[in-house]
Coordinates of C-alpha atoms in Angstrom, one line a residue:
M1 CA -15.2 12.3 -41.4
R2 CA -15.3 13.9 -44.9
S3 CA -17.1 10.9 -46.4
I4 CA -19.7 11.2 -43.7
L5 CA -20.3 14.8 -44.6
R6 CA -20.9 13.9 -48.2
L7 CA -23.7 11.4 -47.3
S8 CA -27.2 12.3 -48.5
A9 CA -29.9 13.2 -46.0
A10 CA -31.5 9.8 -46.6
A11 CA -28.3 8.0 -46.0
L12 CA -27.7 10.0 -42.8
L13 CA -31.2 9.1 -41.6
L14 CA -30.5 5.4 -42.4
A15 CA -27.2 5.6 -40.6
C16 CA -28.7 7.2 -37.6
T17 CA -31.6 4.8 -37.5
S18 CA -29.1 1.9 -37.8
G19 CA -27.0 3.3 -35.0
V20 CA -30.0 3.6 -32.7
A21 CA -31.1 0.1 -33.6
H22 CA -27.5 -1.2 -33.0
A23 CA -27.4 0.6 -29.6
Q24 CA -30.7 -0.9 -28.7
S25 CA -29.6 -4.3 -29.8
A26 CA -26.4 -4.0 -27.8
E27 CA -28.3 -2.8 -24.8
T28 CA -30.8 -5.7 -25.2
T29 CA -27.8 -8.2 -25.5
T30 CA -26.2 -6.8 -22.4
T31 CA -29.5 -7.1 -20.5
V32 CA -29.9 -10.7 -21.7
E33 CA -26.4 -11.6 -20.8
K34 CA -26.8 -10.0 -17.4
K35 CA -30.1 -11.9 -16.8
Q36 CA -28.4 -15.2 -17.9
A37 CA -25.5 -14.6 -15.6
E38 CA -27.9 -13.9 -12.7
D39 CA -29.9 -17.1 -13.5
E40 CA -26.7 -19.1 -13.5
G41 CA -25.5 -17.6 -10.2
K42 CA -22.6 -15.9 -11.9
P43 CA -21.7 -12.2 -11.6
P44 CA -22.5 -10.0 -14.6
A45 CA -19.6 -9.5 -17.0
L46 CA -17.3 -6.5 -16.2
P47 CA -17.1 -3.8 -18.8
A48 CA -14.5 -3.7 -21.5
D49 CA -11.3 -1.7 -20.9
R50 CA -11.9 2.0 -21.3
T51 CA -9.4 4.9 -21.7
I52 CA -9.8 8.6 -21.5
N53 CA -7.5 11.6 -22.0
Q54 CA -6.7 13.7 -18.9
S55 CA -4.2 16.2 -17.7
A56 CA -2.8 17.4 -14.3
R57 CA -0.4 19.9 -13.1
I58 CA 2.6 17.9 -11.8
G59 CA 6.1 19.1 -11.2
G60 CA 5.2 22.7 -12.0
R61 CA 3.9 21.9 -15.5
S62 CA 0.7 20.6 -17.2
L63 CA 1.1 16.9 -18.1
A64 CA -1.3 15.1 -20.6
Y65 CA -1.8 11.4 -20.0
K66 CA -4.2 8.5 -20.7
A67 CA -6.2 7.0 -17.8
T68 CA -7.3 3.4 -18.3
V69 CA -9.5 1.2 -16.3
G70 CA -9.2 -2.4 -17.4
T71 CA -9.2 -6.1 -16.4
I72 CA -6.8 -9.0 -16.7
P73 CA -8.1 -12.6 -16.4
V74 CA -6.6 -15.0 -14.0
R75 CA -6.5 -18.6 -15.2
D76 CA -5.8 -21.9 -13.5
A77 CA -3.3 -24.5 -14.8
K78 CA -5.9 -25.9 -17.2
G79 CA -6.7 -22.5 -18.7
K80 CA -10.0 -22.0 -17.0
E81 CA -10.7 -18.4 -16.0
I82 CA -11.0 -18.3 -12.2
G83 CA -10.7 -14.6 -11.5
Q84 CA -10.6 -11.1 -12.9
V85 CA -8.2 -8.4 -11.7
T86 CA -9.0 -4.8 -12.3
Y87 CA -6.3 -2.1 -12.7
T88 CA -6.0 1.6 -13.2
A89 CA -3.2 2.7 -15.4
Y90 CA -1.9 6.2 -16.1
T91 CA 0.4 6.4 -19.2
V92 CA 2.0 9.3 -20.9
P93 CA 1.8 9.0 -24.8
G94 CA 5.0 8.7 -26.7
R95 CA 6.0 5.0 -26.5
D96 CA 9.5 5.8 -25.4
P97 CA 11.0 2.3 -24.7
Q98 CA 13.1 3.9 -21.9
R99 CA 10.1 5.3 -20.0
P100 CA 9.7 3.3 -16.8
V101 CA 6.5 1.7 -15.7
T102 CA 5.7 1.2 -12.0
F103 CA 3.3 -1.5 -10.6
A104 CA 1.8 -0.5 -7.3
F105 CA 0.1 -2.7 -4.7
N106 CA -1.4 -1.9 -1.3
G107 CA -1.7 -4.5 1.4
G108 CA -4.1 -5.5 4.1
P109 CA -4.4 -8.3 3.0
G110 CA -7.7 -7.0 1.6
A111 CA -6.7 -3.4 0.6
A112 CA -7.3 -2.0 -2.9
S113 CA -4.6 0.1 -4.5
V114 CA -6.6 3.3 -4.1
Y115 CA -4.4 4.5 -1.2
L116 CA -1.2 4.7 -3.3
N117 CA -3.3 5.9 -6.3
L118 CA -5.3 8.7 -4.8
G119 CA -3.1 9.4 -1.8
A120 CA 0.5 9.1 -2.8
I121 CA 1.7 8.9 -6.4
G122 CA -1.3 9.0 -8.8
P123 CA -2.0 12.2 -10.8
K124 CA -5.0 13.1 -8.8
R125 CA -5.3 13.2 -5.0
V126 CA -7.9 13.0 -2.3
Q127 CA -6.9 14.2 1.2
F128 CA -7.1 11.4 3.9
G129 CA -5.0 9.9 6.7
A130 CA -4.2 13.1 8.6
Q131 CA -5.6 14.8 11.7
G132 CA -8.9 16.5 11.0
D133 CA -9.9 14.4 7.9
A134 CA -13.4 13.0 8.2
P135 CA -15.6 10.5 6.4
S136 CA -18.0 13.3 5.3
D137 CA -15.2 15.3 3.6
A138 CA -16.1 15.9 -0.1
P139 CA -14.5 13.1 -2.2
I140 CA -13.2 15.5 -4.8
A141 CA -9.8 14.7 -6.4
T142 CA -7.4 17.5 -7.3
D143 CA -4.1 17.6 -9.1
N144 CA -1.4 15.9 -7.1
P145 CA 1.9 17.9 -7.3
N146 CA 3.7 14.9 -5.7
S147 CA 2.6 12.4 -8.4
W148 CA 5.3 10.3 -10.0
L149 CA 3.7 10.4 -13.4
D150 CA 6.2 12.9 -14.7
F151 CA 9.0 10.3 -14.5
T152 CA 7.2 6.9 -14.7
D153 CA 3.9 5.4 -16.0
L154 CA 1.8 4.0 -13.2
V155 CA -0.3 0.8 -13.0
F156 CA -2.3 0.3 -9.8
I157 CA -3.4 -3.3 -9.3
D158 CA -6.3 -4.5 -7.1
P159 CA -5.9 -8.1 -5.9
V160 CA -8.9 -10.4 -6.0
G161 CA -11.5 -9.4 -3.4
T162 CA -10.5 -5.7 -3.5
G163 CA -11.6 -2.9 -5.7
F164 CA -13.7 -4.4 -8.5
S165 CA -11.5 -7.5 -8.8
R166 CA -13.3 -10.7 -8.1
S167 CA -13.1 -14.5 -8.0
L168 CA -15.2 -16.6 -10.4
V169 CA -14.9 -19.8 -8.3
D170 CA -16.5 -21.0 -5.1
E171 CA -15.5 -19.9 -1.6
A172 CA -13.2 -22.9 -0.9
E173 CA -11.4 -22.6 -4.3
T174 CA -11.2 -18.8 -3.8
K175 CA -9.3 -19.2 -0.6
K176 CA -7.0 -21.8 -2.1
A177 CA -6.3 -19.8 -5.3
F178 CA -6.2 -16.2 -4.0
Y179 CA -6.3 -15.8 -0.2
A180 CA -2.9 -17.1 0.9
N181 CA 0.6 -15.8 0.9
D182 CA 2.2 -18.0 -1.9
P183 CA -0.7 -18.1 -4.4
D184 CA -1.1 -14.4 -4.0
I185 CA 2.4 -13.9 -5.2
K186 CA 2.1 -16.3 -8.1
Y187 CA -1.1 -14.9 -9.7
L188 CA -0.2 -11.2 -9.1
S189 CA 3.2 -11.7 -10.7
K190 CA 1.5 -13.2 -13.7
V191 CA -0.9 -10.2 -13.8
V192 CA 2.2 -7.9 -14.1
Y193 CA 3.6 -10.0 -16.9
D194 CA 0.2 -10.1 -18.7
W195 CA -0.1 -6.3 -18.6
L196 CA 3.4 -5.9 -20.0
V197 CA 2.6 -8.2 -22.9
K198 CA -0.8 -6.7 -23.4
E199 CA 0.6 -3.2 -23.6
G200 CA 3.9 -4.0 -25.4
R201 CA 6.0 -2.8 -22.5
L202 CA 8.5 -5.6 -21.9
R203 CA 11.4 -3.4 -23.0
S204 CA 10.5 -0.7 -20.5
P205 CA 12.4 -0.3 -17.2
K206 CA 10.1 -1.9 -14.6
Y207 CA 9.6 -1.1 -10.9
V208 CA 7.4 -2.7 -8.2
M209 CA 6.0 -0.7 -5.4
G210 CA 4.1 -2.1 -2.3
E211 CA 2.7 -0.5 0.8
S212 CA 2.2 -2.3 4.1
Y213 CA 1.4 -6.0 3.2
G214 CA 2.2 -4.8 -0.3
G215 CA 5.7 -4.4 1.1
Y216 CA 5.6 -8.1 1.8
R217 CA 4.4 -8.7 -1.7
A218 CA 6.9 -6.4 -3.6
P219 CA 10.2 -8.3 -3.1
R220 CA 8.5 -11.7 -3.5
I221 CA 6.8 -10.5 -6.8
A222 CA 10.1 -9.1 -8.0
Y223 CA 11.9 -12.4 -7.3
E224 CA 9.0 -14.5 -8.9
L225 CA 9.1 -12.3 -12.0
Q226 CA 12.9 -12.5 -12.2
S227 CA 13.5 -16.2 -11.5
Q228 CA 10.3 -17.9 -12.7
I229 CA 8.4 -15.8 -15.2
G230 CA 11.4 -14.2 -16.9
V231 CA 11.0 -10.5 -16.3
G232 CA 13.8 -8.4 -14.8
I233 CA 12.8 -5.7 -12.3
N234 CA 15.0 -2.5 -12.1
G235 CA 13.9 -1.4 -8.7
L236 CA 11.7 -1.9 -5.6
I237 CA 10.0 0.7 -3.5
M238 CA 8.6 -0.6 -0.2
V239 CA 6.3 1.9 1.6
S240 CA 5.8 1.2 5.4
P241 CA 6.5 -2.4 4.6
Y242 CA 5.4 -5.5 6.6
L243 CA 8.7 -7.3 5.9
D244 CA 9.4 -9.8 8.7
P245 CA 6.3 -11.3 10.3
A246 CA 8.5 -13.5 12.5
S247 CA 10.0 -10.4 14.3
G248 CA 6.7 -9.2 15.8
D249 CA 3.2 -10.4 16.5
G250 CA 3.7 -10.4 20.2
A251 CA 6.5 -13.0 20.1
T252 CA 8.0 -11.8 23.4
A253 CA 8.6 -15.0 25.3
L254 CA 12.3 -14.9 24.4
S255 CA 13.1 -12.1 22.0
P256 CA 13.2 -8.4 23.1
L257 CA 12.7 -7.3 19.4
P258 CA 9.0 -6.4 19.6
W259 CA 9.7 -4.0 22.4
M260 CA 12.7 -2.6 20.6
I261 CA 10.8 -2.2 17.4
D262 CA 7.9 -0.2 18.8
L263 CA 9.7 2.1 21.2
P264 CA 11.4 4.5 18.7
S265 CA 8.0 5.2 17.0
M266 CA 6.4 6.0 20.3
A267 CA 9.4 8.3 21.1
A268 CA 9.1 10.0 17.7
A269 CA 5.4 10.7 18.3
N270 CA 6.2 12.2 21.7
L271 CA 9.0 14.4 20.2
E272 CA 6.6 15.5 17.5
R273 CA 4.0 16.6 20.0
Q274 CA 6.7 18.7 21.7
G275 CA 7.9 20.1 18.4
R276 CA 11.3 18.5 18.8
L277 CA 11.2 15.7 16.2
T278 CA 14.5 15.8 14.3
P279 CA 16.8 13.2 12.8
P280 CA 19.5 13.9 15.4
A281 CA 17.0 13.5 18.2
M282 CA 15.9 10.2 16.7
A283 CA 19.5 9.0 16.2
E284 CA 19.9 9.4 20.0
V285 CA 16.7 7.3 20.6
E286 CA 17.9 4.6 18.3
A287 CA 21.3 4.4 20.0
Y288 CA 19.6 3.9 23.3
V289 CA 17.3 1.2 22.0
R290 CA 20.2 -0.7 20.3
G291 CA 22.3 -0.3 23.4
D292 CA 21.2 0.1 27.0
Y293 CA 17.6 -0.7 26.4
A294 CA 18.4 -4.0 24.6
R295 CA 20.9 -5.0 27.3
D296 CA 18.6 -4.2 30.2
L297 CA 15.7 -6.2 28.5
L298 CA 18.0 -9.2 28.1
R299 CA 19.1 -8.9 31.7
G300 CA 15.5 -9.1 32.9
R301 CA 14.9 -10.0 36.5
S302 CA 18.5 -11.2 36.9
D303 CA 19.4 -7.5 37.4
P304 CA 16.7 -5.8 39.6
E305 CA 18.1 -2.4 38.7
A306 CA 17.6 -3.0 35.0
T307 CA 13.8 -2.6 35.2
A308 CA 14.2 0.6 37.1
R309 CA 16.5 2.0 34.5
I310 CA 14.1 0.9 31.7
V311 CA 11.0 2.5 33.4
Q312 CA 12.7 5.8 33.9
R313 CA 13.9 6.1 30.3
V314 CA 10.8 4.7 28.7
T315 CA 8.7 7.2 30.7
E316 CA 10.8 10.1 29.4
L317 CA 10.7 8.8 25.8
T318 CA 6.9 8.1 25.6
G319 CA 5.4 10.8 27.8
L320 CA 3.2 8.1 29.5
D321 CA 2.2 8.1 33.1
P322 CA 5.2 6.8 35.2
A323 CA 2.9 4.6 37.3
L324 CA 1.6 2.9 34.1
V325 CA 5.2 2.4 32.8
Q326 CA 6.2 1.0 36.1
R327 CA 3.3 -1.4 36.1
L328 CA 4.3 -2.6 32.6
G329 CA 8.0 -3.0 33.6
G330 CA 8.9 -0.6 30.8
R331 CA 7.5 -2.9 28.2
V332 CA 4.8 -0.9 26.6
D333 CA 2.7 -2.5 23.9
S334 CA 1.3 -0.4 21.1
R335 CA -2.4 -0.8 21.9
T336 CA -1.8 0.3 25.5
Y337 CA 0.3 3.3 24.3
L338 CA -2.4 4.4 21.8
R339 CA -5.1 4.4 24.4
E340 CA -3.2 5.8 27.4
V341 CA -1.2 8.6 25.8
H342 CA -4.3 10.5 24.9
R343 CA -6.6 9.3 27.7
S344 CA -6.8 12.6 29.6
Q345 CA -8.3 14.1 26.5
G346 CA -10.8 11.3 25.9
L347 CA -9.1 10.5 22.6
I348 CA -7.5 7.4 21.1
G349 CA -4.6 7.3 18.7
S350 CA -4.3 5.5 15.4
V351 CA -1.9 2.6 15.0
Y352 CA -1.0 4.1 11.6
D353 CA -0.1 7.5 13.1
S354 CA -0.4 7.7 16.9
N355 CA -0.8 11.5 16.7
V356 CA -3.9 11.2 14.5
T357 CA -6.7 10.8 17.0
A358 CA -10.5 10.4 17.4
F359 CA -12.8 10.5 20.3
D360 CA -12.9 7.2 22.2
P361 CA -16.6 6.2 22.1
F362 CA -16.1 3.9 25.1
P363 CA -13.5 5.7 27.3
W364 CA -14.4 3.8 30.5
S365 CA -14.0 0.4 29.0
A366 CA -11.0 -1.7 30.0
Q367 CA -10.5 -2.7 26.3
Q368 CA -10.7 -0.6 23.1
Q369 CA -14.1 -1.1 21.6
S370 CA -13.7 1.1 18.5
N371 CA -12.0 0.7 15.1
D372 CA -8.9 2.5 14.2
P373 CA -9.4 6.3 13.7
I374 CA -7.6 6.5 10.4
L375 CA -9.2 3.4 8.9
D376 CA -12.7 4.5 9.8
A377 CA -12.1 8.0 8.4
L378 CA -10.6 7.0 5.1
I379 CA -13.0 4.4 3.7
A380 CA -15.7 6.8 2.7
P381 CA -13.6 9.5 0.8
T382 CA -11.4 6.9 -0.9
T383 CA -14.3 4.7 -2.0
S384 CA -16.5 7.5 -3.2
A385 CA -13.7 9.3 -5.0
M386 CA -12.5 6.1 -6.8
V387 CA -16.0 4.9 -7.8
D388 CA -16.8 8.4 -9.1
F389 CA -13.6 8.5 -11.1
V390 CA -14.1 5.0 -12.6
T391 CA -17.8 5.2 -13.4
R392 CA -18.4 8.9 -14.1
E393 CA -15.1 10.2 -15.4
V394 CA -13.7 7.2 -17.2
G395 CA -17.2 5.8 -18.0
W396 CA -16.4 2.3 -17.0
K397 CA -19.9 1.5 -15.9
T398 CA -20.6 -1.3 -13.5
D399 CA -23.0 -1.9 -10.7
A400 CA -20.6 -4.2 -8.8
R401 CA -19.5 -3.1 -5.3
Y402 CA -16.1 -1.5 -4.9
H403 CA -14.0 -2.7 -1.9
A404 CA -11.4 -0.2 -0.8
L405 CA -10.7 -2.4 2.2
S406 CA -12.2 -5.9 2.6
Y407 CA -12.3 -7.2 6.1
E408 CA -13.7 -10.5 4.7
V409 CA -10.6 -11.0 2.6
N410 CA -8.4 -10.2 5.6
A411 CA -10.3 -12.7 7.8
A412 CA -10.1 -15.4 5.2
W413 CA -6.4 -15.0 4.6
D414 CA -4.1 -18.0 5.2
R415 CA -0.9 -16.4 6.5
G416 CA 0.9 -19.7 6.9
K417 CA 3.8 -19.9 9.2
P418 CA 5.4 -16.5 10.0
D419 CA 8.9 -16.4 8.5
D420 CA 11.2 -14.0 6.7
T421 CA 10.4 -15.0 3.1
P422 CA 10.1 -11.5 1.8
V423 CA 13.5 -10.6 3.2
S424 CA 15.0 -13.8 1.8
D425 CA 13.5 -13.2 -1.6
L426 CA 14.7 -9.6 -1.4
R427 CA 18.3 -10.7 -0.8
K428 CA 18.2 -13.2 -3.6
A429 CA 16.7 -10.8 -6.1
I430 CA 19.3 -8.2 -5.3
A431 CA 22.1 -10.7 -5.4
N432 CA 21.0 -12.0 -8.8
D433 CA 20.8 -8.5 -10.4
P434 CA 23.7 -6.1 -9.7
K435 CA 21.7 -3.2 -11.2
M436 CA 18.6 -3.5 -9.0
R437 CA 18.0 -0.7 -6.6
V438 CA 15.8 -0.8 -3.5
M439 CA 14.2 2.0 -1.4
I440 CA 12.4 1.3 1.9
V441 CA 10.4 4.2 3.3
H442 CA 8.6 4.8 6.5
G443 CA 6.9 7.4 8.7
W444 CA 8.4 8.0 12.1
D445 CA 5.0 7.7 14.0
D446 CA 3.9 4.4 12.5
L447 CA 3.2 1.6 15.0
S448 CA 1.6 -0.8 12.5
C449 CA 4.8 -1.3 10.6
P450 CA 7.5 0.5 12.7
F451 CA 10.5 1.9 10.9
F452 CA 12.9 0.4 13.3
A453 CA 12.1 -3.1 12.2
S454 CA 13.3 -2.2 8.7
R455 CA 16.4 -0.5 10.2
L456 CA 17.4 -3.7 12.0
I457 CA 16.6 -5.8 8.9
V458 CA 18.6 -3.7 6.5
D459 CA 21.6 -3.5 8.9
Q460 CA 21.7 -7.3 8.9
M461 CA 21.9 -7.5 5.1
P462 CA 25.2 -7.7 3.2
A463 CA 26.3 -4.6 1.3
F464 CA 25.9 -6.3 -2.1
G465 CA 28.8 -4.3 -3.5
Q466 CA 27.6 -0.9 -2.2
T467 CA 25.5 0.0 0.8
E468 CA 23.2 2.4 -1.1
R469 CA 21.7 -0.4 -3.1
V470 CA 19.2 -0.7 -0.3
Q471 CA 18.2 2.7 1.0
L472 CA 16.1 3.4 4.1
R473 CA 14.3 6.8 4.3
V474 CA 12.1 8.0 7.2
Y475 CA 9.8 11.0 7.0
P476 CA 7.5 12.9 9.4
G477 CA 4.1 11.2 9.6
G478 CA 2.8 7.7 10.0
H479 CA 2.0 4.7 7.9
M480 CA 0.6 7.0 5.2
F481 CA 3.2 9.7 5.7
Y482 CA 2.5 10.9 2.1
S483 CA -0.7 12.4 3.3
R484 CA 1.5 15.2 4.6
N485 CA 2.5 17.4 1.7
D486 CA 6.1 18.0 2.8
S487 CA 6.7 14.3 3.4
G488 CA 5.1 13.4 0.1
A489 CA 7.3 15.9 -1.7
A490 CA 10.4 14.5 0.0
F491 CA 9.4 11.0 -0.9
K492 CA 9.0 12.0 -4.6
Q493 CA 12.4 13.6 -4.6
D494 CA 14.1 10.5 -3.2
A495 CA 12.2 8.2 -5.6
E496 CA 13.1 10.3 -8.6
A497 CA 16.8 10.1 -7.7
L498 CA 16.4 6.3 -7.5
Y499 CA 14.8 6.1 -11.0
R500 CA 17.3 8.5 -12.6
R501 CA 20.3 6.6 -11.2

């Protein structure tokens, strides 16, 4: 700086002129490259990584951190670049090798990581996912007191087809390389590894977090990193996870599990509407579902009185019309429940939190003809807030479209044969590493990934030396329970205890 101050006026003028010429040259080069890319049918190059300094009030104090938006290339076996994954990282300066780093994934498939970022654990927060939130709400991010940045660095990863991440190959190759269960795990695990190498963080404690289908990803990524790539994971956090596809999806020909898994969440929502939702009340519901309900379901028509008992108890638990429950034989599917429990008010509930409602635009139709109330309400604020942060605040300029939730990716996804691979990989990862800790968290009211499925799964797992190695926590709220401040604070407290252990 001092040498610049000593320059003569002529030299300063020359330097300024040179800088302008350089800027114009760079702008011209960028324009040429963009034109060439368009002519070749390729997307324009994404910007270089960019970092800014920010601060937020977290945990009662002001915390300074660096926010980075960047990309990591995905290459095939021959080294050809076939995709680009964008990420948003928040890191606290200091380079303490013992400071943890957490990699966060959302689900879908087809969801960007914006929901965990701006809704749950990132340093800034946009309100969404609760009753009263609307698409027209101002997408203004504020400091998030429930952020985890005060005890771990955070890296939010957007899989290909979400956020600004993209494939560089044709549609057929894209589906093969990115839009299927197993390839998804392979390349995302490599992205985690590449970030650790790029940032020199291989010595740091490492955690993987996944929400919804991200909960399917998390244990599989951990095991892939551990057993194939050579990176140990200290802990897993699975948020409203989709853990066992084989237990649901309407597989009711023989198993009573789908009915058993959904009923406690319906009962929790009914208790919440009455102001009576408590852990003891839910323990009573769970005991009934594991006991008399399961037995009567298995008895079926061989015991005519079994259906009558089910109908009476299910009516009490759900608050539904007794005639409807009778017609369904006490076997209430989630879609019927969401439509009928609010029908007298002309409302329809969200599968992500059945007590979050919107007006039913077609109340006299036999079938639901509208999208989910929460999904329709959160796309606008999350997209606008994230694009504003990336392009205006960070200055990572691109004219590419941002996909908070891609229905195209979801429709193209090859789900393979439903099985319990994530649970199998979770068991193997825990068994391999006696120091690994796992926390599974849910909202009581969630019918998209009900908490009781995880309860049954965890109860079938061995103790691995001590039962608390796999913890299950349930909070008031739904799939995105963290949208409620109290639940988000409780979640943070439980997570911090896991990290400190």
